[in-house]
Tab-separated table of C-alpha atoms in Angstrom:
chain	number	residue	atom	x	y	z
A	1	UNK	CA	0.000	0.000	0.000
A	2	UNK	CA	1.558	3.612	-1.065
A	3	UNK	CA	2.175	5.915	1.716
A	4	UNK	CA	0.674	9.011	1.470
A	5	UNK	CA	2.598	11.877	1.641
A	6	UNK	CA	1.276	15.375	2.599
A	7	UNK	CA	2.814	18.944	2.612
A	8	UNK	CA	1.380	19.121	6.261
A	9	UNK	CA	3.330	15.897	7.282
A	10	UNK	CA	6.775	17.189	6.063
A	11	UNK	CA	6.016	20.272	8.442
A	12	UNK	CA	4.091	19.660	11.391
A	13	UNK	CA	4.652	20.401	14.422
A	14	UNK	CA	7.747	22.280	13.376
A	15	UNK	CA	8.966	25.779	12.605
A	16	UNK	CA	9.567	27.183	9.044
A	17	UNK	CA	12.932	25.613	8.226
A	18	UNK	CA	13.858	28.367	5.964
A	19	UNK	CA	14.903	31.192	8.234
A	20	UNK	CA	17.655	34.200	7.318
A	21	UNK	CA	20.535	34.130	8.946
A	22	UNK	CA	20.711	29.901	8.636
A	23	UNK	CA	24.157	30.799	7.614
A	24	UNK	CA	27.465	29.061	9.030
A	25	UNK	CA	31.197	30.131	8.628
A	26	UNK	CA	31.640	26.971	5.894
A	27	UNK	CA	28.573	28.710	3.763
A	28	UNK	CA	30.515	32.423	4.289
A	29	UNK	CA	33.848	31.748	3.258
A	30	UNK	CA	32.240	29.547	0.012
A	31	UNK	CA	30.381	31.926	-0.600
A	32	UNK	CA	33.321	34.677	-0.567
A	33	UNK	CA	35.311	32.156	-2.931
A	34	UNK	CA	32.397	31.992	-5.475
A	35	UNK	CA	31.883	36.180	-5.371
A	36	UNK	CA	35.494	36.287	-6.027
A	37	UNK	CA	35.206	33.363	-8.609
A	38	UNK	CA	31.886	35.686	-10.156
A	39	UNK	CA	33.993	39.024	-10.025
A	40	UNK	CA	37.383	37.523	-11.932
A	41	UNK	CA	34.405	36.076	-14.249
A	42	UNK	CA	33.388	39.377	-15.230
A	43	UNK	CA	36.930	41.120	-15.495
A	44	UNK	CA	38.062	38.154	-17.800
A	45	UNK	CA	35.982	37.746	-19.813
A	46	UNK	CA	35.084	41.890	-20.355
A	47	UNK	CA	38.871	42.269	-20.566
A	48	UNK	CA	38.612	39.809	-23.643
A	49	UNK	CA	35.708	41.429	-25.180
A	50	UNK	CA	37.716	44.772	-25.289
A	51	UNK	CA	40.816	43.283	-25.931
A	52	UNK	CA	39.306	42.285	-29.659
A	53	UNK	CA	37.249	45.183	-29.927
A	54	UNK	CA	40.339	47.461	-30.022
A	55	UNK	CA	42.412	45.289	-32.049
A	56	UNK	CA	41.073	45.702	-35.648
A	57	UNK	CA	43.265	42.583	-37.112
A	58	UNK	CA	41.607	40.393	-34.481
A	59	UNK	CA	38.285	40.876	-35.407
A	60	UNK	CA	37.740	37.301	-37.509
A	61	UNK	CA	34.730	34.899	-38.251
A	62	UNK	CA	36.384	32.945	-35.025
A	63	UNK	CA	36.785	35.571	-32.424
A	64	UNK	CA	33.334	36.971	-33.645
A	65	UNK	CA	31.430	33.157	-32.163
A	66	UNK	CA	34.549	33.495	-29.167
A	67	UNK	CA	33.146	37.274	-28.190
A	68	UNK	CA	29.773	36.611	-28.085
A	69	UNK	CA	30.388	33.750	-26.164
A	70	UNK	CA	31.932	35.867	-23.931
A	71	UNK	CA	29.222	37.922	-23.321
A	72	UNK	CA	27.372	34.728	-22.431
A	73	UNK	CA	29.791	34.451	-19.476
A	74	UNK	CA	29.926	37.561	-18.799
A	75	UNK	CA	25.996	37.974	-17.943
A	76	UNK	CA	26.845	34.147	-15.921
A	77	UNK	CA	29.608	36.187	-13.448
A	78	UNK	CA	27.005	38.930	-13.309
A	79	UNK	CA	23.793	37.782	-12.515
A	80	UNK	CA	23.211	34.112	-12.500
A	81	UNK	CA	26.527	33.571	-9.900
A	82	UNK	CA	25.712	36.319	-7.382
A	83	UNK	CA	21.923	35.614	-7.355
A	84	UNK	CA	22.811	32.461	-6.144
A	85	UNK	CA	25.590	33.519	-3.896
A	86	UNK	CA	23.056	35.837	-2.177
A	87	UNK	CA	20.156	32.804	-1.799
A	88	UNK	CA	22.793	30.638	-0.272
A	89	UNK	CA	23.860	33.464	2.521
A	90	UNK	CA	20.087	34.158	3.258
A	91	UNK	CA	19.789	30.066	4.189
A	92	UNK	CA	18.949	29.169	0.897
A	93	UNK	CA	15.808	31.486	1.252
A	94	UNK	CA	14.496	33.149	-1.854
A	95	UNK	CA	12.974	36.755	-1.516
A	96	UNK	CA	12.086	37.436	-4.782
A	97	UNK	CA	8.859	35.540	-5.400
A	98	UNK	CA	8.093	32.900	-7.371
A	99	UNK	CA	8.195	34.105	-10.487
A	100	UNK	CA	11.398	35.759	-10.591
A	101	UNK	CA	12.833	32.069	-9.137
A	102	UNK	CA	11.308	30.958	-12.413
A	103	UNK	CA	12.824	33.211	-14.105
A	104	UNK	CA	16.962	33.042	-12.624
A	105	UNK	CA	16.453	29.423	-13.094
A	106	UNK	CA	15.245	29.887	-16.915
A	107	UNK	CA	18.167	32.358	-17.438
A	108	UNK	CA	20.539	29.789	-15.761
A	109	UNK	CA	19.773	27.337	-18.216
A	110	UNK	CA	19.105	29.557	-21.334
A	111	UNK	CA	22.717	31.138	-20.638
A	112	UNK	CA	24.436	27.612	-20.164
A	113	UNK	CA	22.210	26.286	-23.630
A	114	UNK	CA	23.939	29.055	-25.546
A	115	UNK	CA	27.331	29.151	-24.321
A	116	UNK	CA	26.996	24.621	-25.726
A	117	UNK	CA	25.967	26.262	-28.301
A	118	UNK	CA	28.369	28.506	-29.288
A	119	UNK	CA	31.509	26.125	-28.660
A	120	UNK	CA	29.651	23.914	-31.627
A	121	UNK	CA	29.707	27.105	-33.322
A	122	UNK	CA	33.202	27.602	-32.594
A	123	UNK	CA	33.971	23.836	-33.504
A	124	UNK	CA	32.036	23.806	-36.615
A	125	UNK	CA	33.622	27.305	-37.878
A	126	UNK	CA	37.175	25.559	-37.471
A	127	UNK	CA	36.329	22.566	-39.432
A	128	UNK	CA	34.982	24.330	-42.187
A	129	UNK	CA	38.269	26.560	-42.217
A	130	UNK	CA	40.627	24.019	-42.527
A	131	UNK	CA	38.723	20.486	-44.306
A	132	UNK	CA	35.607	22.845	-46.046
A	133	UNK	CA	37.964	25.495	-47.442
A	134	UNK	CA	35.558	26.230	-50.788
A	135	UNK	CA	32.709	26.147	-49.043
A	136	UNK	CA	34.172	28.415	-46.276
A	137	UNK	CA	34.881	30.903	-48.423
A	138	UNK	CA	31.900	30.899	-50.317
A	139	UNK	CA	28.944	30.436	-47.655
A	140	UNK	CA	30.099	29.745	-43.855
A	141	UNK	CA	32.060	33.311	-43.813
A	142	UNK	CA	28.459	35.119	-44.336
A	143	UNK	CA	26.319	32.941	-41.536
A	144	UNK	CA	28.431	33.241	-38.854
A	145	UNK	CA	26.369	36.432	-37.784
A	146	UNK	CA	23.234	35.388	-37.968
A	147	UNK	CA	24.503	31.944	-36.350
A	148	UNK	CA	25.148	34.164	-33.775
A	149	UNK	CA	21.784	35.630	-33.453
A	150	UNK	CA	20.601	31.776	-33.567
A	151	UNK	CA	22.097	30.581	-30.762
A	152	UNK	CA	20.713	32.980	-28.471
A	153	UNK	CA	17.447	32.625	-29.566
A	154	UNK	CA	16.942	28.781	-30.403
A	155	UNK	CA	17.040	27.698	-26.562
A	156	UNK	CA	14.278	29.966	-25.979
A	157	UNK	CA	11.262	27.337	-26.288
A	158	UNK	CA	13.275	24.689	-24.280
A	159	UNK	CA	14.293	26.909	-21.281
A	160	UNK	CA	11.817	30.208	-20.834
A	161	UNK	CA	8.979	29.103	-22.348
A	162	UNK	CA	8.263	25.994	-20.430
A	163	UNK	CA	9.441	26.818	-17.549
A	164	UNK	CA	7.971	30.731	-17.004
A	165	UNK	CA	5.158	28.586	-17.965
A	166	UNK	CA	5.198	25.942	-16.111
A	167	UNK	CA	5.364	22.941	-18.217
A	168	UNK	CA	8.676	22.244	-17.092
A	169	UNK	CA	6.787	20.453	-14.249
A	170	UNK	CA	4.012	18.467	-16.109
A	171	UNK	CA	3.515	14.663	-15.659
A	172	UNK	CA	5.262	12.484	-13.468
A	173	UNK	CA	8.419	13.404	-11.261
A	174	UNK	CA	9.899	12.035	-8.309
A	175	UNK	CA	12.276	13.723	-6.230
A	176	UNK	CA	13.602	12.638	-2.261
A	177	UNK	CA	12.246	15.255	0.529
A	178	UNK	CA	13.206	14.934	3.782
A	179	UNK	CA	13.174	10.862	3.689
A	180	UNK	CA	9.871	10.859	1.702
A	181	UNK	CA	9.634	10.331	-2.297
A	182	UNK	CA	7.659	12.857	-3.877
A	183	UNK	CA	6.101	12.617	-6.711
A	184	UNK	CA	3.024	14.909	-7.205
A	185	UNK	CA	3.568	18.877	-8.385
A	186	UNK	CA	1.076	19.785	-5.340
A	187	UNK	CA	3.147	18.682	-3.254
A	188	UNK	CA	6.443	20.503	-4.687
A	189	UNK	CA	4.685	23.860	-5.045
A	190	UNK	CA	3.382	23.473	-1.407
A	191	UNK	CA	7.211	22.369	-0.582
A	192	UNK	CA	8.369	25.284	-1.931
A	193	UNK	CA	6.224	27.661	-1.276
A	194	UNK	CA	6.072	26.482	2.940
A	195	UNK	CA	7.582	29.367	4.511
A	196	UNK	CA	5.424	32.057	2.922
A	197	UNK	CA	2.695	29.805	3.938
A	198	UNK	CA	3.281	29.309	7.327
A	199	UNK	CA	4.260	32.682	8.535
A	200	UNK	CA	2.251	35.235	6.152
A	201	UNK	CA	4.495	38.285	8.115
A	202	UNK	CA	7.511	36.581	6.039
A	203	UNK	CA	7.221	36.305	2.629
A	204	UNK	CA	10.424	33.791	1.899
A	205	UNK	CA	10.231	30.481	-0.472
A	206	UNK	CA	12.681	27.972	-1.202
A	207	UNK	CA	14.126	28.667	-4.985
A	208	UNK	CA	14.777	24.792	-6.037
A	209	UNK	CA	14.404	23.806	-9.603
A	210	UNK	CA	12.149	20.890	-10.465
A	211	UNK	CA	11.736	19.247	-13.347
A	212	UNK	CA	9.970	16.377	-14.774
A	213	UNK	CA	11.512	13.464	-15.998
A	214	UNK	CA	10.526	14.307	-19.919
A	215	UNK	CA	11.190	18.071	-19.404
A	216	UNK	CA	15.078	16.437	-17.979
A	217	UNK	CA	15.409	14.231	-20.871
A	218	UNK	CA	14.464	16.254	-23.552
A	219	UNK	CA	16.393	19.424	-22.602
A	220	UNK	CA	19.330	16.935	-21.962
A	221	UNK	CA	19.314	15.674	-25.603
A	222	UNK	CA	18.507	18.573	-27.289
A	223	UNK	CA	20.927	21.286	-24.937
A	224	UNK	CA	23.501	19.155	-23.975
A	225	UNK	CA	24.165	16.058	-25.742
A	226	UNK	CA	23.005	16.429	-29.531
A	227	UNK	CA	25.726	19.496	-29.242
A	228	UNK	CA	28.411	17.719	-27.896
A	229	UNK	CA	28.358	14.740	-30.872
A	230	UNK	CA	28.157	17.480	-33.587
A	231	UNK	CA	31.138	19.120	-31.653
A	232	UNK	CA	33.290	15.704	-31.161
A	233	UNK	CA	32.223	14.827	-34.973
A	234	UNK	CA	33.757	18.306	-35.983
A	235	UNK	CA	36.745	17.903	-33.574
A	236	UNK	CA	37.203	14.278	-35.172
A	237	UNK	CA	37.316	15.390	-38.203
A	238	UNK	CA	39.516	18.034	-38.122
A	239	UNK	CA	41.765	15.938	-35.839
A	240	UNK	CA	41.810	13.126	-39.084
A	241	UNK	CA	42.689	16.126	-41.479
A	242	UNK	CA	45.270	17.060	-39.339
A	243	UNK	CA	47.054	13.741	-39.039
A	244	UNK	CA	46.697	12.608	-42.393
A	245	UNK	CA	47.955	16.269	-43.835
A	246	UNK	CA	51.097	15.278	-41.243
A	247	UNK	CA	51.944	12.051	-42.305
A	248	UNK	CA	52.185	13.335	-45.986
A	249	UNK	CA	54.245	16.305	-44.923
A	250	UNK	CA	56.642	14.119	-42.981
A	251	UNK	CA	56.656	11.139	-46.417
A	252	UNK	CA	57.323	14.424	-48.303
A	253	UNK	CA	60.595	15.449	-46.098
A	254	UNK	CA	61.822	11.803	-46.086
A	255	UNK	CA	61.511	11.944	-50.171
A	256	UNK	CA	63.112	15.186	-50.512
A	257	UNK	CA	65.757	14.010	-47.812
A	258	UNK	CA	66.072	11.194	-50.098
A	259	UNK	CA	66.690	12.858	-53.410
A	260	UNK	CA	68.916	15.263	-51.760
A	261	UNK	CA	71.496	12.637	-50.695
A	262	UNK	CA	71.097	10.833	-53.858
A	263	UNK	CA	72.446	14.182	-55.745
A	264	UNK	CA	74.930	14.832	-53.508
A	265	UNK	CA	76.565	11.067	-53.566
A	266	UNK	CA	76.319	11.105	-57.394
A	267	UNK	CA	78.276	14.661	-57.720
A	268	UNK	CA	80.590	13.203	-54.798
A	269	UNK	CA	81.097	10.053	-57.987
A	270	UNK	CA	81.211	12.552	-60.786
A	271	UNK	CA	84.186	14.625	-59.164
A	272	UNK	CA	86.159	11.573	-58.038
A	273	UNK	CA	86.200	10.023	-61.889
A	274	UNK	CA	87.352	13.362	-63.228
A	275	UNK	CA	89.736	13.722	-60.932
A	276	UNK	CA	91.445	10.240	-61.535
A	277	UNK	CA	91.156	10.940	-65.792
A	278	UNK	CA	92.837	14.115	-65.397
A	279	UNK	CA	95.610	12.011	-62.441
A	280	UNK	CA	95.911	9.362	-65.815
A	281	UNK	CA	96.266	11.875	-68.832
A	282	UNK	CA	99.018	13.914	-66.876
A	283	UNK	CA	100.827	10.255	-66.562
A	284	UNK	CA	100.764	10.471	-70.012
């Protein structure tokens, strides 16, 4: 017989668990390692940015895809990191609402969606270059703009729309709460919504993401792993090139190296019979 689980059971008896200030010296100093990791995020990667901006022979079809993925990280060190640096010294409590939790966890995965993105861009731009040379020239060379543009909008319907939306949570889910499988979106809405709840005079919720398994699959196939086989094909590829386009390079220098001492030993020959039909017709 299936236990029944209820919001009321998880909390009974007991005060909100998600209180400010739930914050220990461990949490602090992690914390202060991550807002230094966020800062050196956005130095880096703005220092980059500039660095091509200002450097007119730098601006190629590469470090166009390499900039822009830049500015992917750079929104990462400035929002998406401290948001979550600031949740985590407030006990993991989330201020903000509901919505906007919906929202840093959409941006969160729309950001990381693009940045996959662009390092198949980057991947795909490189093999082109050096195997696809015609075709380079003639076609790649004049999409990598609006490939640009395309990777920041194409994760769009997989990451804001369902999940502003909600449909991130549809159908069945389990997850493990405090000893007890859940596996009912009542339930997690009720979990995550319990401190608002219980004390109306505080107006904090937890901020966890959950997802449904066919929300986790899908966006796992389609932002994470179709990318990385097109960018291991490319990579593959371009390795093969490489090596093949080596091995004929080094045959080459073994036949010139060849030919080269098969000229000198035959003028070494040539010089040594003149010299002994010259030493012959001075006997004479």
């Amino acid at each position: 017989m299936a236990t029944s689980f209820s919001f009321y059971n998880l909390t009974a008896n007991s005060s909100c668990p998600c209180k400010i200030g739930d914050t220990d010296l461990g949490t602090i100093i992690t914390d202060g390692f991550l807002l230094v990791l966020a800062s050196a995020t956005v130095l880096t990667n703005l220092l980059f940015m500039l660095t091509i901006y200002f450097n007119r022979p730098l601006h190629t079809y590469t470090n166009q895809l390499l900039v822009s993925n830049a500015a992917v990280d750079l929104l990462v060190g400035l929002f998406g990191m401290p948001l979550h640096i600031l949740k985590s010294l407030q006990g993991n409590c989330w201020q903000g609402g509901v919505n906007f939790c919906h929202f840093t966890q959409a941006m969160d995965i729309h950001l990381t969606t693009v940045s996959i993105f662009h390092l198949t861009g980057v991947a795909a731009e490189r093999y082109f270059r050096i195997v696809r040379v015609y075709w380079y020239e003639r076609w790649i060379k004049r999409l990598i703009s609006p490939m640009i543009v395309l990777f920041w909008v194409l994760p769009a319907p997989s990451t804001f729309a369902p999940i502003l939306g909600g449909f991130h949570q549809l159908n069945v889910f389990t997850r493990f709460v405090n000893g007890t499988f859940v596996n009912s979106r009542i339930y997690i809405e009720e979990w995550r919504n319990q401190c608002g709840k219980q004390n109306p005079s505080e107006r904090y919720c937890r901020c966890a993401f959950w997802a449904s398994a066919d929300f986790t699959l899908g966006s796992t196939i389609f932002q994470f792993l179709l990318p990385s086989l097109v960018m291991i094909f490319f990579y593959a590829r371009i390795f093969t090139v490489a090596y093949k386009q080596a091995k004929d390079m080094e045959s080459l220098r073994v036949s010139v190296a060849m030919s080269s001492s098969l000229s000198v030993n035959s003028g070494e020959s040539d010089g040594e019979d003149r010299i002994k039909l010259n030493f012959t017709l001075n006997l004479k």
